[in-house]
mmCIF file of C-alpha atoms in Angstrom:
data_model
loop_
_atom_site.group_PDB
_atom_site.id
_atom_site.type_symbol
_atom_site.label_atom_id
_atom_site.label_comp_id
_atom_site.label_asym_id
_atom_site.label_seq_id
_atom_site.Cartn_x
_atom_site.Cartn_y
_atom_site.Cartn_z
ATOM 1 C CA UNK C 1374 -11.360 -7.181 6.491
ATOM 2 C CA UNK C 1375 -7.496 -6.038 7.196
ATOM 3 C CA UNK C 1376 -6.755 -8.183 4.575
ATOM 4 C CA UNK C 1377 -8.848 -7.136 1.968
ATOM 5 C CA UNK C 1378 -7.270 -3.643 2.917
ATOM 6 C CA UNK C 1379 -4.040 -4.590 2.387
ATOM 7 C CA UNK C 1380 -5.082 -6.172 -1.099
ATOM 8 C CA UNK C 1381 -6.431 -3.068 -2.487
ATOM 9 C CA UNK C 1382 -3.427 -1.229 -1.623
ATOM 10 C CA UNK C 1383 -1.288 -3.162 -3.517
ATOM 11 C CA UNK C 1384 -3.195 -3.041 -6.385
ATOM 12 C CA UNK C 1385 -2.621 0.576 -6.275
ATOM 13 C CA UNK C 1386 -0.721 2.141 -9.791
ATOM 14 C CA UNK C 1387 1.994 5.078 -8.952
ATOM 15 C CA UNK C 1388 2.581 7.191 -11.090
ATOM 16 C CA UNK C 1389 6.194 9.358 -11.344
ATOM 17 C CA UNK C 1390 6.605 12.811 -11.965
ATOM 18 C CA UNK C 1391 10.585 14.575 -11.985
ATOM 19 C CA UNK C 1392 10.343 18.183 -11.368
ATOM 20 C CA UNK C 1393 12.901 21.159 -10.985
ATOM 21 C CA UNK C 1394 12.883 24.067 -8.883
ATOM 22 C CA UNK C 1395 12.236 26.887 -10.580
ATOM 23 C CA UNK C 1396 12.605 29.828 -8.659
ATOM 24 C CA UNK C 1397 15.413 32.107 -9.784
ATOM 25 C CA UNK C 1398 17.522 31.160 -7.490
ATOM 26 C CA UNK C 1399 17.395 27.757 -7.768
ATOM 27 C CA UNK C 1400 20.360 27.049 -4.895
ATOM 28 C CA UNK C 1401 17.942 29.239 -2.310
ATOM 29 C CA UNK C 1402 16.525 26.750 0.524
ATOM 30 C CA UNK C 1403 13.955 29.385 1.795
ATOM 31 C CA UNK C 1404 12.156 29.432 -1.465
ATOM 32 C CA UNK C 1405 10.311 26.512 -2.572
ATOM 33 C CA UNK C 1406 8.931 26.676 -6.672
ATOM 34 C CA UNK C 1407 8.457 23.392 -8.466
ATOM 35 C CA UNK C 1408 7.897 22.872 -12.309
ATOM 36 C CA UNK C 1409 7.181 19.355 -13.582
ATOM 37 C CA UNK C 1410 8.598 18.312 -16.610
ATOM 38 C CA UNK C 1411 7.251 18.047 -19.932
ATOM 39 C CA UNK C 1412 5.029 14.374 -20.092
ATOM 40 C CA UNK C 1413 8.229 13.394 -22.561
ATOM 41 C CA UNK C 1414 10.940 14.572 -20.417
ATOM 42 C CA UNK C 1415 9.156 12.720 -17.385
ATOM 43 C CA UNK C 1416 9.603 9.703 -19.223
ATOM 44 C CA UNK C 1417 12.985 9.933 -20.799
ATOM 45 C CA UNK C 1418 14.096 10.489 -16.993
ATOM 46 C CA UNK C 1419 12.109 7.990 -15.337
ATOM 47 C CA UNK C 1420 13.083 5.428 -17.989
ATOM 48 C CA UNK C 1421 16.976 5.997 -17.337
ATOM 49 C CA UNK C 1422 16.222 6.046 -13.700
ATOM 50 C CA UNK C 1423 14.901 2.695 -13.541
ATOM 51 C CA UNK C 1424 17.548 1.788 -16.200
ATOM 52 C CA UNK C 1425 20.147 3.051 -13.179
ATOM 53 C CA UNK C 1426 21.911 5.004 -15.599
ATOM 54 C CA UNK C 1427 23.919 7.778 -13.795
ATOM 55 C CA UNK C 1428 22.340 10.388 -15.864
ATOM 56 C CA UNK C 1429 19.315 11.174 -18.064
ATOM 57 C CA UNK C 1430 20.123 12.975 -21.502
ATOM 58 C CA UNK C 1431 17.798 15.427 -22.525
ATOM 59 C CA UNK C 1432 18.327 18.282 -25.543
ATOM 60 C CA UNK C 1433 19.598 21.134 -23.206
ATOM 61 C CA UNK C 1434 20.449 19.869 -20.100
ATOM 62 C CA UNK C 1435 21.078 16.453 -18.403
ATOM 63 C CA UNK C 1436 19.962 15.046 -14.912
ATOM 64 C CA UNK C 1437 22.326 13.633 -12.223
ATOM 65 C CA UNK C 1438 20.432 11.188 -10.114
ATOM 66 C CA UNK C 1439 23.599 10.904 -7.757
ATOM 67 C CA UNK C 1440 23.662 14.568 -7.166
ATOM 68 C CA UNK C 1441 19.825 15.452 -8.502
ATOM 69 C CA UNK C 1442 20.511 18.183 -10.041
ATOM 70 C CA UNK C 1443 19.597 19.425 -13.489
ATOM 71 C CA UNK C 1444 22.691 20.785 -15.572
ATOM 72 C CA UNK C 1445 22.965 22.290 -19.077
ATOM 73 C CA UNK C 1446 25.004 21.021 -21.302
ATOM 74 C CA UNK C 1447 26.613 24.187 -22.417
ATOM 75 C CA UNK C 1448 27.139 25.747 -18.909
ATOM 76 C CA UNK C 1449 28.187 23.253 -15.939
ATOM 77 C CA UNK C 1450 27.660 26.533 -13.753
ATOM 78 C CA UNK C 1451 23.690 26.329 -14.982
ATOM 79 C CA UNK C 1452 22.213 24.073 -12.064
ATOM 80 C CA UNK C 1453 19.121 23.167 -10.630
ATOM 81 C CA UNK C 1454 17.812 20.671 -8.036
ATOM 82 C CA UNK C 1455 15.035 18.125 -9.141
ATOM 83 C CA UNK C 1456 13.464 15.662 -7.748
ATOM 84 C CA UNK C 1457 10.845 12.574 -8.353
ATOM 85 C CA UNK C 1458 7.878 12.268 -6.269
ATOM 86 C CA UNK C 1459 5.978 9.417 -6.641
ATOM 87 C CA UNK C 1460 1.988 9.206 -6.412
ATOM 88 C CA UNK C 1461 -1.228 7.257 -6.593
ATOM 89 C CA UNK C 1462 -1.997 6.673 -10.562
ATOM 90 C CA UNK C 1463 -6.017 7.558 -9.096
ATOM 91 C CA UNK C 1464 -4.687 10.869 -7.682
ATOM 92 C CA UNK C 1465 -2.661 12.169 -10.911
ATOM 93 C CA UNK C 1466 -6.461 11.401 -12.763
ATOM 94 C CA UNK C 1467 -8.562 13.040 -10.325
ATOM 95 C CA UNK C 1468 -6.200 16.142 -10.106
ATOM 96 C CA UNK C 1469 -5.662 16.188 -14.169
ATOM 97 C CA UNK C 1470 -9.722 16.347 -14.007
ATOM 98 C CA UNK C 1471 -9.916 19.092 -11.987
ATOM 99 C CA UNK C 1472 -7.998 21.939 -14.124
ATOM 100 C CA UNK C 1473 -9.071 20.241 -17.434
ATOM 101 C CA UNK C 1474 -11.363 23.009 -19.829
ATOM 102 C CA UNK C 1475 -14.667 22.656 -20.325
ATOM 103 C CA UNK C 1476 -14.965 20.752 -23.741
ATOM 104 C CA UNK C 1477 -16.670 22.585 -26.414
ATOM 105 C CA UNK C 1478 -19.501 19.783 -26.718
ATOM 106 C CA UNK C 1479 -20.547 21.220 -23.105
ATOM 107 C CA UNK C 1480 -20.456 24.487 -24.205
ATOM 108 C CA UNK C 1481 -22.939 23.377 -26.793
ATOM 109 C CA UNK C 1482 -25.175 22.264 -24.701
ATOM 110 C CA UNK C 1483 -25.817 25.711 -23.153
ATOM 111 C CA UNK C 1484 -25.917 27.676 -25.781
ATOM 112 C CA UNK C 1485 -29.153 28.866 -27.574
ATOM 113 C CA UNK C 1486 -27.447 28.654 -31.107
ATOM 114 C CA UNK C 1487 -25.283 25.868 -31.832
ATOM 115 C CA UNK C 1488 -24.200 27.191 -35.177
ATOM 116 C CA UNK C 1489 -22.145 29.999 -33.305
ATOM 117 C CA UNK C 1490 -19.235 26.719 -32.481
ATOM 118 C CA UNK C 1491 -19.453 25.776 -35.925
#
């Protein structure tokens, strides 16, 4: 049975998010506020990541995967940590799920008089 385990785990897909902290002061340790990226962004970075490009090149700022930081491209001084977590591809779904609206064809079910969606 282990090795049936050990099968299924493999077979696991991770997904990657990059996010930033976004706190307002990003450099402060004792606060801890993460934004993920845009689904775009999160790509664009995770494809020049595994491309082991020293930086990803976005429209206003660029990431620096030796330093992982975040920095515009019009102000060095503008900085901000980031960093990629990884996670089960089954997790991502089941969270995404969660927070999701209710679809109007729900709604529809419910209501007495379907021609007030129309």
């Amino acid at each position: 049975m282990a090795c049936c385990t050990v099968v299924l785990q493999e077979q696991r897909k991770k997904s990657v998010l990059w996010v930033w902290k976004s706190n307002t002061a990003p450099l402060d340790l004792s606060v801890r506020e993460w934004t993920a990226y845009a689904d775009v962004e999160n790509e664009i970075i995770e494809e020049a990541y595994q491309q082991n490009k020293s930086e990803a090149i976005l429209d206003d700022f660029h990431i620096n995967f030796k330093r992982l930081l975040q920095i515009s491209n019009t102000n060095e001084v503008e900085q901000r940590p980031v960093k990629r977590i990884t996670r089960d591809e089954n997790e991502r779904k089941v969270r995404e799920n969660r927070f999701l609206p209710i679809s109007i064809s729900s709604i529809k079910a419910f209501a007495d008089d379907s021609s007030t969606f129309e």
